[in-house]
mmCIF file of C-alpha atoms in Angstrom:
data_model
loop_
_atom_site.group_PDB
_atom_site.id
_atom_site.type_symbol
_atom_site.label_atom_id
_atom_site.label_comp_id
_atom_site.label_asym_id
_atom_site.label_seq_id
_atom_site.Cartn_x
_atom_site.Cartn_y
_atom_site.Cartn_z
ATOM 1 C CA UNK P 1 -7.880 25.202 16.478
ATOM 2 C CA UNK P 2 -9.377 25.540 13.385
ATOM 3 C CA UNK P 3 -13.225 24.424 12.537
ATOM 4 C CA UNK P 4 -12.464 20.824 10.922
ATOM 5 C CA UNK P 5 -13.235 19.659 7.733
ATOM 6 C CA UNK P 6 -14.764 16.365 7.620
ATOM 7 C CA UNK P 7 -16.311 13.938 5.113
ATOM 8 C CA UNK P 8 -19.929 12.518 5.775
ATOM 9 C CA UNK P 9 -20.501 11.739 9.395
ATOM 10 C CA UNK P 10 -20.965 8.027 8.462
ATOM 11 C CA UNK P 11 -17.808 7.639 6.158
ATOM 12 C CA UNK P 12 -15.568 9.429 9.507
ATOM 13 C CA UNK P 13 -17.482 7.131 11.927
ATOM 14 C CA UNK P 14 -16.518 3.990 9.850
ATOM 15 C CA UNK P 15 -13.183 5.303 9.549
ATOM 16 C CA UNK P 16 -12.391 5.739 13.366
ATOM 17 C CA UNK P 17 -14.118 2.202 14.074
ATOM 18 C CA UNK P 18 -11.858 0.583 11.947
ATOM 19 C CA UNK P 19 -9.239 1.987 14.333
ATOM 20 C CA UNK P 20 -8.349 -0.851 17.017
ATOM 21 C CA UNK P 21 -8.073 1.577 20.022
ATOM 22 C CA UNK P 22 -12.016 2.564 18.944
ATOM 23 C CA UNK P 23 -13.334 -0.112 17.747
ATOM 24 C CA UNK P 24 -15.278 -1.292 20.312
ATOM 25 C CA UNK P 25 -16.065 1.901 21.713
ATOM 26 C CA UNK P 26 -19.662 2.958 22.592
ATOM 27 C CA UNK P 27 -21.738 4.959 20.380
ATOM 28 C CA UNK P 28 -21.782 8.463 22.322
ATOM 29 C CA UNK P 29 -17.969 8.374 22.980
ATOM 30 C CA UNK P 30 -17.296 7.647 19.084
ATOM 31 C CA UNK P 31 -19.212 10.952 18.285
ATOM 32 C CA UNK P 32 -18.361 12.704 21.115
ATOM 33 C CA UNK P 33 -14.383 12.984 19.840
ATOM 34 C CA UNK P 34 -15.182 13.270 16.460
ATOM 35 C CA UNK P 35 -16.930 16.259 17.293
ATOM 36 C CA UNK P 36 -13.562 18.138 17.634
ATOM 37 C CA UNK P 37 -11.420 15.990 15.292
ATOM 38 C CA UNK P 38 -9.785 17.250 12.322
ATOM 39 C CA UNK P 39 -9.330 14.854 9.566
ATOM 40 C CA UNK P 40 -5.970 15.584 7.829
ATOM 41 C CA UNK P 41 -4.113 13.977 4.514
ATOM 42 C CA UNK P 42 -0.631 14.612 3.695
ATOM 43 C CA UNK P 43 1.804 13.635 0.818
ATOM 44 C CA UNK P 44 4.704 12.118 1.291
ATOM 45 C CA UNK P 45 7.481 14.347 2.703
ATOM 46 C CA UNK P 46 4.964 16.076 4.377
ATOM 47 C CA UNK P 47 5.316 16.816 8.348
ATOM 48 C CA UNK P 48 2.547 15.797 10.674
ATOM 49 C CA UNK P 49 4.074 18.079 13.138
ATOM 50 C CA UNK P 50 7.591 19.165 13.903
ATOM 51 C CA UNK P 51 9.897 18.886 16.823
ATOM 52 C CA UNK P 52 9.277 21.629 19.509
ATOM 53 C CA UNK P 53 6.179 22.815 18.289
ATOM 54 C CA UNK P 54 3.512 22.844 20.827
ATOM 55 C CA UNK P 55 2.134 19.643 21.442
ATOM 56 C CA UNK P 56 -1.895 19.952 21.780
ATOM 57 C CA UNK P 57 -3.459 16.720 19.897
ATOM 58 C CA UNK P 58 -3.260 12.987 19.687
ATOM 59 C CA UNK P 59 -3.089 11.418 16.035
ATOM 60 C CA UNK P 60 -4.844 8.646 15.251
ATOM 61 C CA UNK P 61 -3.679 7.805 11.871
ATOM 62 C CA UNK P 62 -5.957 6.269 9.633
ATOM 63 C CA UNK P 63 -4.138 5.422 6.421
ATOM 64 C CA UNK P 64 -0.610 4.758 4.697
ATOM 65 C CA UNK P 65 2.738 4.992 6.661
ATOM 66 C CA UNK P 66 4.772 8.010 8.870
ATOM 67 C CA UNK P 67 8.733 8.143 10.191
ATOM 68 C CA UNK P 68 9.094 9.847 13.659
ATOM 69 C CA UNK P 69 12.321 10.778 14.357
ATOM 70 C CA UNK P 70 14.309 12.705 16.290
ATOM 71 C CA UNK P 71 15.782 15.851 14.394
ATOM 72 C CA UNK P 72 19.450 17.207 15.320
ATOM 73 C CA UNK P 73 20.424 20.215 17.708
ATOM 74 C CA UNK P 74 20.056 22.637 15.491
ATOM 75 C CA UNK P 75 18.363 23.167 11.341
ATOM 76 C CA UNK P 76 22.128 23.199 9.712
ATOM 77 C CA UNK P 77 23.189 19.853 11.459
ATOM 78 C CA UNK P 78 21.444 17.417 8.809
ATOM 79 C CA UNK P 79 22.031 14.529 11.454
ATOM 80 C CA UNK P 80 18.479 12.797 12.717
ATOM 81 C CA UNK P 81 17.747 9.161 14.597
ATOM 82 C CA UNK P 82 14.470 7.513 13.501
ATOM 83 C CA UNK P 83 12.586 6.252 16.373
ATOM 84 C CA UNK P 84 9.734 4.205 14.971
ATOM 85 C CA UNK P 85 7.799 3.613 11.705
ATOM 86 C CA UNK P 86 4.340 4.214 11.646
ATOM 87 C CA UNK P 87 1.820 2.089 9.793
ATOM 88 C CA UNK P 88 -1.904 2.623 9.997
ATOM 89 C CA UNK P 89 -3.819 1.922 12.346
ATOM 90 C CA UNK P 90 -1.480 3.803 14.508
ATOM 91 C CA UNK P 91 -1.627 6.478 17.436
ATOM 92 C CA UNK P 92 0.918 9.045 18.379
ATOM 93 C CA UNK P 93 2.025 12.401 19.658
ATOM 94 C CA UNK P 94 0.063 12.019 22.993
ATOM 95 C CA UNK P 95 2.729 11.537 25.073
ATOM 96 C CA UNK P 96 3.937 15.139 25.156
ATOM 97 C CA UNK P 97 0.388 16.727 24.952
ATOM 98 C CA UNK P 98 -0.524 15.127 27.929
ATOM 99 C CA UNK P 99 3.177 15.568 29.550
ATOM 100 C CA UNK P 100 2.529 19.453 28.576
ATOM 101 C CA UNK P 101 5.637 19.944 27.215
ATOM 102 C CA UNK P 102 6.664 20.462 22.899
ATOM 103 C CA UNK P 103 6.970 17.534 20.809
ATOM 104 C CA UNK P 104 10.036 16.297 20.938
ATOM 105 C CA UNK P 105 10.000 14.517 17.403
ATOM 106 C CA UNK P 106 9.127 14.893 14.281
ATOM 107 C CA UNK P 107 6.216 12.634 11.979
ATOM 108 C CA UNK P 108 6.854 12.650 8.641
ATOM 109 C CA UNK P 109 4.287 11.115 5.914
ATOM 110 C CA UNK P 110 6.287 8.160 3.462
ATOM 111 C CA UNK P 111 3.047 7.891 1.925
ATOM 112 C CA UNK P 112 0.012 9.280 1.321
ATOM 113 C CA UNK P 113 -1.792 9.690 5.102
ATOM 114 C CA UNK P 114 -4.949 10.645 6.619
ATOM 115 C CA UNK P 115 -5.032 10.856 9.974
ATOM 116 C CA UNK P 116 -7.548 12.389 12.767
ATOM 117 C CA UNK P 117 -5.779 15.086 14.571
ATOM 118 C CA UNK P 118 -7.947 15.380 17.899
ATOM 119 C CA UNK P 119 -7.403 17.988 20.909
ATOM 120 C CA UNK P 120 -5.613 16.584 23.700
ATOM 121 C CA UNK P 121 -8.232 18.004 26.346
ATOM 122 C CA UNK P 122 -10.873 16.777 24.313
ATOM 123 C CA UNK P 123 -9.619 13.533 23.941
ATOM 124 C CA UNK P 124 -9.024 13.305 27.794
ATOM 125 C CA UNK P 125 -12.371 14.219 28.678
ATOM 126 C CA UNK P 126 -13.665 11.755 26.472
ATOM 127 C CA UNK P 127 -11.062 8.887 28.254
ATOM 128 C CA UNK P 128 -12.280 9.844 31.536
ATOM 129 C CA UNK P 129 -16.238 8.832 30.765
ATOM 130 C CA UNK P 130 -14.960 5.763 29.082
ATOM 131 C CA UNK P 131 -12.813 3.426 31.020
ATOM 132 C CA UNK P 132 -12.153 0.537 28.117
ATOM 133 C CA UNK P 133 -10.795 2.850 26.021
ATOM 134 C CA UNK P 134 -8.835 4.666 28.378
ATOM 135 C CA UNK P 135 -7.559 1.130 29.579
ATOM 136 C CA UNK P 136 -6.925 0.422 25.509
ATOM 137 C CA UNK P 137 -5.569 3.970 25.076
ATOM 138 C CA UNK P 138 -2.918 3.130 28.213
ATOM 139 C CA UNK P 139 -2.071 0.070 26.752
ATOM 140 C CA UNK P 140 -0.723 1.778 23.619
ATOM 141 C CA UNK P 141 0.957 4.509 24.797
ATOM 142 C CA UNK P 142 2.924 1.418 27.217
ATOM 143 C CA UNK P 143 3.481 -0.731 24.117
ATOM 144 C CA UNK P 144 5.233 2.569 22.494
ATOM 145 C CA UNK P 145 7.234 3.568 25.034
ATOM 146 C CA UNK P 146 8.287 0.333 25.403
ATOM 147 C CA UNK P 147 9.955 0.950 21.964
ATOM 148 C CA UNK P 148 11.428 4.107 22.380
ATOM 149 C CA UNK P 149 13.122 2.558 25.478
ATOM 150 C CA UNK P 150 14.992 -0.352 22.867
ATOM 151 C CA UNK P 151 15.548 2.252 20.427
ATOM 152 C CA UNK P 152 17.020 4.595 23.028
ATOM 153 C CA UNK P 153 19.256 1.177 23.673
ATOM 154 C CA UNK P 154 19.624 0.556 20.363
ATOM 155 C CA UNK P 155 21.381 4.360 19.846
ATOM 156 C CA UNK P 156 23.637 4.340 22.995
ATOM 157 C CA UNK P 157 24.418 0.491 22.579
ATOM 158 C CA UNK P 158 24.113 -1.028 19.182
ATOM 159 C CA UNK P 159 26.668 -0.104 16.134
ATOM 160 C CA UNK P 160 25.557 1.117 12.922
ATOM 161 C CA UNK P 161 25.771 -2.896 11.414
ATOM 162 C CA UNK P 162 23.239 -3.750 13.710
ATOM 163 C CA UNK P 163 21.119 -0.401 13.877
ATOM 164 C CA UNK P 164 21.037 -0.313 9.957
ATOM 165 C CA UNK P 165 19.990 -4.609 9.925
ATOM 166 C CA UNK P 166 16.718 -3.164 12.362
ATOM 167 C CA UNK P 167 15.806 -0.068 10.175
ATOM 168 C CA UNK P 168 16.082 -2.169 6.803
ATOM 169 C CA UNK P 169 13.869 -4.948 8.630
ATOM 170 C CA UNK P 170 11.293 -2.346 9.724
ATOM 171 C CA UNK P 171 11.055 -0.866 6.620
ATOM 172 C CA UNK P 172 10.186 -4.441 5.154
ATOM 173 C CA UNK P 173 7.395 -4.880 7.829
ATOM 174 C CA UNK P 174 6.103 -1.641 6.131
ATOM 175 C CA UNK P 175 7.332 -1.618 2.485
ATOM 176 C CA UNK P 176 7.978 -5.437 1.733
ATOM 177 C CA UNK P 177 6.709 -7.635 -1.262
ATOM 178 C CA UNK P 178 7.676 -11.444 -1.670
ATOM 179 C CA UNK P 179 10.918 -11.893 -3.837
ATOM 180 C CA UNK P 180 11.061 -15.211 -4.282
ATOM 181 C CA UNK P 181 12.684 -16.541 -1.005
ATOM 182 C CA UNK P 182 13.007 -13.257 0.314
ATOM 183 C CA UNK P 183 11.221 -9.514 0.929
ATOM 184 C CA UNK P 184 11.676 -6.602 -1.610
ATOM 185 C CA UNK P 185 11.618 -3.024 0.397
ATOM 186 C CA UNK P 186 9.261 -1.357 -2.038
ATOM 187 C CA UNK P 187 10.578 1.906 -0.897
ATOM 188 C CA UNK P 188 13.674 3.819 -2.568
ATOM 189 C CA UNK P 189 16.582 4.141 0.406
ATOM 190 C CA UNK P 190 19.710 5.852 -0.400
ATOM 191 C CA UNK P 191 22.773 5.696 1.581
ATOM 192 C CA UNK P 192 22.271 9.189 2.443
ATOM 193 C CA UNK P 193 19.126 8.487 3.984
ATOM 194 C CA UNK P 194 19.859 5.317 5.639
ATOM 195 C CA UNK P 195 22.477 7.137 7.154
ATOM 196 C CA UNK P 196 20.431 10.110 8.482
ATOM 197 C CA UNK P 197 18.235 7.724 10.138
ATOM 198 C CA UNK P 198 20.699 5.718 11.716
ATOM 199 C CA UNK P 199 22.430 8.841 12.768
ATOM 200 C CA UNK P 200 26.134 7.656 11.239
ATOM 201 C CA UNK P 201 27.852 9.252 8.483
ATOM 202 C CA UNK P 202 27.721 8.013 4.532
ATOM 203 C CA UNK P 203 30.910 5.932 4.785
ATOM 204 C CA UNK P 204 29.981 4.032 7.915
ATOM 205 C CA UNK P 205 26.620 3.130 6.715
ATOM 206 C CA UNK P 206 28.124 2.201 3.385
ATOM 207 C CA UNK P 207 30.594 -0.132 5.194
ATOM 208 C CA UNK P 208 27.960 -1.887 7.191
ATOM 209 C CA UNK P 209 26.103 -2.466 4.055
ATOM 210 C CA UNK P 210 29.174 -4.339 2.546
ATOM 211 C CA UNK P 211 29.025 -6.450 5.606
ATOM 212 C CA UNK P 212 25.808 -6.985 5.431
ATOM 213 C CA UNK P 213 26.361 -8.246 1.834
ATOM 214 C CA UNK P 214 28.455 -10.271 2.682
ATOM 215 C CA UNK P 215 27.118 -11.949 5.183
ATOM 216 C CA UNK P 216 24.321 -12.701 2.311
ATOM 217 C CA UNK P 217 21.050 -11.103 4.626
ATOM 218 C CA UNK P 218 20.901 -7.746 1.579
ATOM 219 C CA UNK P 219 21.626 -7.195 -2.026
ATOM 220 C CA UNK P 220 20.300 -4.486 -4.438
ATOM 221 C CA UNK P 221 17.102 -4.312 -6.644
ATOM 222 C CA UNK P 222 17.950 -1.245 -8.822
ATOM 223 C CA UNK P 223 17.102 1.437 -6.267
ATOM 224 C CA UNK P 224 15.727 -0.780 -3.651
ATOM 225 C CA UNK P 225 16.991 -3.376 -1.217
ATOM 226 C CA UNK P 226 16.073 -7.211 -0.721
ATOM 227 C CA UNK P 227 15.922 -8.748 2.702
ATOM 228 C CA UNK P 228 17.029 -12.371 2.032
ATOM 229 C CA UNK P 229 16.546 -13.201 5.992
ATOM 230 C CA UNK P 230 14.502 -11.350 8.563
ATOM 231 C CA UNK P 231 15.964 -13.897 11.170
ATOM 232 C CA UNK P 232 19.032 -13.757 10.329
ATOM 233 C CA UNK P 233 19.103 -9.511 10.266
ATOM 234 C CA UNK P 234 17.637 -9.939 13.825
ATOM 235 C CA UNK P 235 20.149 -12.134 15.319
ATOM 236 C CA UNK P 236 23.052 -10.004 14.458
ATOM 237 C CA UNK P 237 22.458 -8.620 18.486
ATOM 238 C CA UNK P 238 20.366 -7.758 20.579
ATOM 239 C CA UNK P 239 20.524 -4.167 19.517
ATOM 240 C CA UNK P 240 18.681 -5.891 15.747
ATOM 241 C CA UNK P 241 15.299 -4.936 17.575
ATOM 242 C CA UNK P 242 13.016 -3.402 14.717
ATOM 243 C CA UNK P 243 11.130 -0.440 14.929
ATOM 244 C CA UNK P 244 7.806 -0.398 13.238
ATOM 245 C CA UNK P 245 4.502 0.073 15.170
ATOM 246 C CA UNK P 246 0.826 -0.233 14.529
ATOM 247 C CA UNK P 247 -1.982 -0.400 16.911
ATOM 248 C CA UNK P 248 -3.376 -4.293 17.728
ATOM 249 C CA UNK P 249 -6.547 -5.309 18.535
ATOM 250 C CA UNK P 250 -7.644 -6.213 21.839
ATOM 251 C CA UNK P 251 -6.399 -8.986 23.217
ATOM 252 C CA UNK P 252 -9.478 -11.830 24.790
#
Protein backbone atom coordinates (compact mmCIF):
# COMPACT_ATOMS: atom_id res chain seq x y z
CA UNK A 1 0.00 0.00 0.00
CA UNK A 2 1.06 3.19 -0.79
CA UNK A 3 2.51 5.89 1.92
CA UNK A 4 -0.86 7.99 2.55
CA UNK A 5 -1.43 11.39 2.04
CA UNK A 6 -3.09 13.09 4.79
CA UNK A 7 -4.15 16.61 5.84
CA UNK A 8 -3.01 18.00 9.35
CA UNK A 9 -3.12 15.38 12.02
CA UNK A 10 -5.80 17.45 13.86
CA UNK A 11 -8.14 18.18 10.80
CA UNK A 12 -7.97 13.84 10.07
CA UNK A 13 -8.50 13.25 13.84
CA UNK A 14 -11.66 15.53 13.84
CA UNK A 15 -12.69 13.97 10.76
CA UNK A 16 -12.67 10.24 11.97
CA UNK A 17 -14.36 11.40 15.41
CA UNK A 18 -17.12 12.72 13.69
CA UNK A 19 -17.52 9.15 12.43
CA UNK A 20 -20.19 7.30 14.77
CA UNK A 21 -18.33 3.90 14.82
CA UNK A 22 -15.17 6.23 16.33
CA UNK A 23 -16.51 8.60 18.04
CA UNK A 24 -16.14 7.58 21.29
CA UNK A 25 -13.08 5.79 20.80
CA UNK A 26 -10.00 6.28 23.06
CA UNK A 27 -7.24 8.48 22.20
CA UNK A 28 -4.37 5.82 21.32
CA UNK A 29 -6.76 3.65 19.19
CA UNK A 30 -7.91 6.90 17.13
CA UNK A 31 -4.17 7.45 16.18
CA UNK A 32 -3.19 4.15 16.13
CA UNK A 33 -5.47 3.46 12.69
CA UNK A 34 -4.90 6.61 11.31
CA UNK A 35 -1.43 5.78 11.27
CA UNK A 36 -2.01 3.50 8.20
CA UNK A 37 -5.12 5.21 6.74
CA UNK A 38 -5.26 6.68 3.44
CA UNK A 39 -7.54 9.54 3.03
CA UNK A 40 -9.11 9.37 -0.49
CA UNK A 41 -11.65 11.87 -2.55
CA UNK A 42 -13.33 10.90 -5.63
CA UNK A 43 -15.72 12.60 -8.19
CA UNK A 44 -18.68 11.39 -9.04
CA UNK A 45 -18.57 8.34 -11.36
CA UNK A 46 -15.59 7.49 -9.77
CA UNK A 47 -15.06 3.73 -8.36
CA UNK A 48 -14.06 3.22 -4.77
CA UNK A 49 -13.10 -0.20 -5.75
CA UNK A 50 -14.38 -2.68 -8.27
CA UNK A 51 -15.90 -6.09 -8.14
CA UNK A 52 -13.25 -8.92 -7.83
CA UNK A 53 -10.46 -6.89 -7.06
CA UNK A 54 -8.69 -7.92 -4.00
CA UNK A 55 -10.33 -6.93 -1.03
CA UNK A 56 -7.59 -5.58 1.64
CA UNK A 57 -9.25 -2.36 3.46
CA UNK A 58 -12.32 -1.18 5.25
CA UNK A 59 -13.82 2.32 4.11
CA UNK A 60 -14.95 4.55 6.37
CA UNK A 61 -16.47 7.19 4.32
CA UNK A 62 -16.37 10.52 5.50
CA UNK A 63 -18.29 12.74 3.10
CA UNK A 64 -21.06 12.89 0.24
CA UNK A 65 -22.85 9.71 -1.09
CA UNK A 66 -21.64 6.07 -2.93
CA UNK A 67 -23.91 3.20 -4.94
CA UNK A 68 -22.65 -0.42 -4.32
CA UNK A 69 -23.87 -2.67 -6.60
CA UNK A 70 -23.50 -5.73 -7.96
CA UNK A 71 -22.01 -5.65 -11.63
CA UNK A 72 -23.16 -8.41 -14.32
CA UNK A 73 -21.29 -11.75 -15.36
CA UNK A 74 -19.25 -10.40 -17.58
CA UNK A 75 -17.97 -6.27 -18.90
CA UNK A 76 -20.33 -6.50 -22.24
CA UNK A 77 -23.54 -7.48 -20.22
CA UNK A 78 -24.50 -3.76 -19.11
CA UNK A 79 -27.02 -5.44 -16.56
CA UNK A 80 -26.14 -4.49 -12.62
CA UNK A 81 -28.48 -4.73 -9.18
CA UNK A 82 -27.80 -1.91 -6.68
CA UNK A 83 -27.52 -3.19 -3.27
CA UNK A 84 -27.43 -0.18 -0.99
CA UNK A 85 -26.84 3.62 -1.08
CA UNK A 86 -24.24 4.98 0.85
CA UNK A 87 -24.44 8.26 2.72
CA UNK A 88 -21.72 9.53 5.00
CA UNK A 89 -20.99 8.55 7.86
CA UNK A 90 -20.86 5.15 6.40
CA UNK A 91 -18.55 1.93 6.55
CA UNK A 92 -18.05 -0.71 3.96
CA UNK A 93 -16.04 -3.26 2.06
CA UNK A 94 -14.99 -5.16 5.29
CA UNK A 95 -16.93 -7.94 4.86
CA UNK A 96 -14.83 -9.57 2.14
CA UNK A 97 -11.41 -8.34 3.52
CA UNK A 98 -11.98 -10.03 6.53
CA UNK A 99 -13.84 -13.13 4.68
CA UNK A 100 -10.43 -13.15 2.49
CA UNK A 101 -12.01 -13.46 -0.53
CA UNK A 102 -12.41 -10.36 -3.72
CA UNK A 103 -14.99 -7.85 -3.41
CA UNK A 104 -17.85 -8.92 -4.70
CA UNK A 105 -19.38 -5.36 -5.53
CA UNK A 106 -18.67 -2.43 -6.77
CA UNK A 107 -18.76 1.45 -4.80
CA UNK A 108 -19.27 4.02 -6.95
CA UNK A 109 -19.02 7.90 -5.83
CA UNK A 110 -22.68 10.00 -6.81
CA UNK A 111 -20.96 12.78 -5.31
CA UNK A 112 -18.02 14.20 -4.37
CA UNK A 113 -16.43 11.62 -1.45
CA UNK A 114 -13.67 11.40 0.90
CA UNK A 115 -13.32 8.50 2.57
CA UNK A 116 -10.44 6.75 4.84
CA UNK A 117 -9.34 3.66 3.13
CA UNK A 118 -7.63 1.66 6.13
CA UNK A 119 -5.79 -1.90 5.90
CA UNK A 120 -7.88 -4.65 6.92
CA UNK A 121 -5.04 -6.20 9.24
CA UNK A 122 -4.46 -2.98 10.61
CA UNK A 123 -7.80 -2.25 11.35
CA UNK A 124 -8.19 -5.74 13.07
CA UNK A 125 -5.37 -5.32 15.25
CA UNK A 126 -6.61 -2.17 16.30
CA UNK A 127 -10.39 -3.98 17.07
CA UNK A 128 -8.75 -6.54 19.04
CA UNK A 129 -7.14 -3.89 21.81
CA UNK A 130 -10.42 -2.11 21.77
CA UNK A 131 -13.50 -4.01 22.62
CA UNK A 132 -16.30 -0.97 22.26
CA UNK A 133 -15.40 -0.43 19.02
CA UNK A 134 -15.08 -3.81 17.95
CA UNK A 135 -18.60 -4.36 19.66
CA UNK A 136 -19.71 -0.95 17.52
CA UNK A 137 -17.77 -2.19 14.47
CA UNK A 138 -19.94 -5.77 14.79
CA UNK A 139 -22.93 -3.99 15.14
CA UNK A 140 -22.54 -2.38 11.71
CA UNK A 141 -21.38 -4.91 9.72
CA UNK A 142 -24.92 -6.92 11.35
CA UNK A 143 -27.08 -3.89 10.55
CA UNK A 144 -25.63 -4.21 6.76
CA UNK A 145 -25.97 -7.53 6.20
CA UNK A 146 -29.15 -7.36 7.46
CA UNK A 147 -29.84 -5.31 4.24
CA UNK A 148 -28.24 -7.21 1.76
CA UNK A 149 -30.37 -10.14 3.09
CA UNK A 150 -33.92 -7.86 2.09
CA UNK A 151 -32.32 -6.77 -0.96
CA UNK A 152 -31.27 -10.31 -1.86
CA UNK A 153 -35.31 -10.83 -1.15
CA UNK A 154 -36.16 -7.97 -2.76
CA UNK A 155 -34.27 -9.39 -6.26
CA UNK A 156 -35.55 -13.04 -6.12
CA UNK A 157 -39.07 -11.91 -4.75
CA UNK A 158 -40.22 -8.43 -5.48
CA UNK A 159 -41.19 -7.19 -9.24
CA UNK A 160 -39.68 -4.32 -10.83
CA UNK A 161 -43.04 -1.95 -9.57
CA UNK A 162 -42.06 -2.58 -6.24
CA UNK A 163 -38.11 -2.79 -6.58
CA UNK A 164 -38.15 0.57 -8.59
CA UNK A 165 -40.89 2.30 -5.58
CA UNK A 166 -37.64 1.20 -2.95
CA UNK A 167 -34.73 2.56 -5.16
CA UNK A 168 -36.69 5.94 -5.94
CA UNK A 169 -37.44 6.13 -2.02
CA UNK A 170 -33.76 5.54 -1.16
CA UNK A 171 -32.58 7.87 -3.42
CA UNK A 172 -34.92 10.54 -1.65
CA UNK A 173 -33.44 9.57 1.81
CA UNK A 174 -30.16 10.64 0.03
CA UNK A 175 -31.06 13.22 -2.68
CA UNK A 176 -34.49 14.70 -1.42
CA UNK A 177 -35.56 18.44 -0.93
CA UNK A 178 -39.17 19.48 0.30
CA UNK A 179 -41.61 20.07 -2.72
CA UNK A 180 -44.33 21.36 -1.24
CA UNK A 181 -46.24 18.24 0.11
CA UNK A 182 -43.80 16.02 -1.22
CA UNK A 183 -39.73 15.18 -1.75
CA UNK A 184 -37.82 16.31 -4.95
CA UNK A 185 -34.89 13.58 -5.83
CA UNK A 186 -32.23 16.19 -6.43
CA UNK A 187 -30.42 13.70 -8.49
CA UNK A 188 -30.89 13.25 -12.44
CA UNK A 189 -32.30 9.36 -13.00
CA UNK A 190 -32.92 8.22 -16.42
CA UNK A 191 -34.84 5.25 -17.34
CA UNK A 192 -31.75 3.72 -18.46
CA UNK A 193 -30.30 3.95 -15.21
CA UNK A 194 -33.18 3.14 -13.11
CA UNK A 195 -33.29 0.19 -15.05
CA UNK A 196 -29.64 -0.93 -14.63
CA UNK A 197 -30.09 -0.71 -11.02
CA UNK A 198 -33.12 -2.53 -10.75
CA UNK A 199 -31.69 -5.08 -13.05
CA UNK A 200 -34.96 -5.02 -15.64
CA UNK A 201 -34.88 -3.86 -19.07
CA UNK A 202 -35.94 -0.07 -20.35
CA UNK A 203 -39.53 -1.05 -21.19
CA UNK A 204 -40.32 -2.78 -17.93
CA UNK A 205 -39.01 -0.04 -15.83
CA UNK A 206 -40.81 2.43 -18.04
CA UNK A 207 -44.09 0.50 -17.47
CA UNK A 208 -43.77 0.43 -13.74
CA UNK A 209 -43.21 4.08 -13.82
CA UNK A 210 -46.64 4.59 -15.61
CA UNK A 211 -48.08 2.65 -12.78
CA UNK A 212 -46.53 4.34 -10.45
CA UNK A 213 -48.01 7.54 -11.99
CA UNK A 214 -50.86 6.51 -11.83
CA UNK A 215 -51.25 5.43 -8.74
CA UNK A 216 -50.24 9.30 -7.97
CA UNK A 217 -46.87 8.26 -5.48
CA UNK A 218 -44.27 9.96 -8.78
CA UNK A 219 -44.43 12.57 -11.42
CA UNK A 220 -41.58 14.42 -13.27
CA UNK A 221 -39.57 17.63 -12.38
CA UNK A 222 -37.77 18.23 -15.74
CA UNK A 223 -35.03 15.63 -15.32
CA UNK A 224 -35.82 14.63 -11.85
CA UNK A 225 -38.54 12.76 -10.02
CA UNK A 226 -40.97 13.84 -7.07
CA UNK A 227 -41.95 11.42 -4.36
CA UNK A 228 -45.51 12.57 -3.47
CA UNK A 229 -45.70 9.63 -0.66
CA UNK A 230 -42.87 7.77 1.02
CA UNK A 231 -45.67 5.65 2.78
CA UNK A 232 -47.48 5.02 0.24
CA UNK A 233 -44.19 3.81 -2.15
CA UNK A 234 -43.47 1.52 0.89
CA UNK A 235 -46.69 -0.20 1.20
CA UNK A 236 -46.83 -1.33 -2.33
CA UNK A 237 -45.21 -4.92 -0.61
CA UNK A 238 -43.15 -6.06 1.39
CA UNK A 239 -40.47 -6.27 -1.22
CA UNK A 240 -40.85 -1.75 -1.01
CA UNK A 241 -37.94 -2.14 1.65
CA UNK A 242 -35.45 0.84 0.85
CA UNK A 243 -31.95 0.61 0.59
CA UNK A 244 -29.94 3.47 1.89
CA UNK A 245 -27.45 3.10 4.82
CA UNK A 246 -25.46 5.31 7.09
CA UNK A 247 -23.76 4.53 10.26
CA UNK A 248 -25.93 5.55 13.72
CA UNK A 249 -24.75 6.52 16.79
CA UNK A 250 -24.65 4.43 19.71
CA UNK A 251 -27.54 3.52 21.11
CA UNK A 252 -27.82 4.32 25.51
Amino acid sequence: MQTPLRPPPTELIGALRRHPLWAETNDSSVRAVLRFAKDETFRPGQYLFRARERADSVFLLLEGAARMFYPGPTPSLETEITVVLFRAPAAFGDAEALAGIPWEETVEALTSVRALRIDIERYLEVLRADAPLSARHYVDLATRFSLAIRRAQNTHFGDVTSRLAALLVSYANHFGKPHGDAILIDHPLTRDQLAVQVGSNRRSVADALAALQERKLIYRQGRKFVLASVAQALALGPQGTPISYSSQPRRR
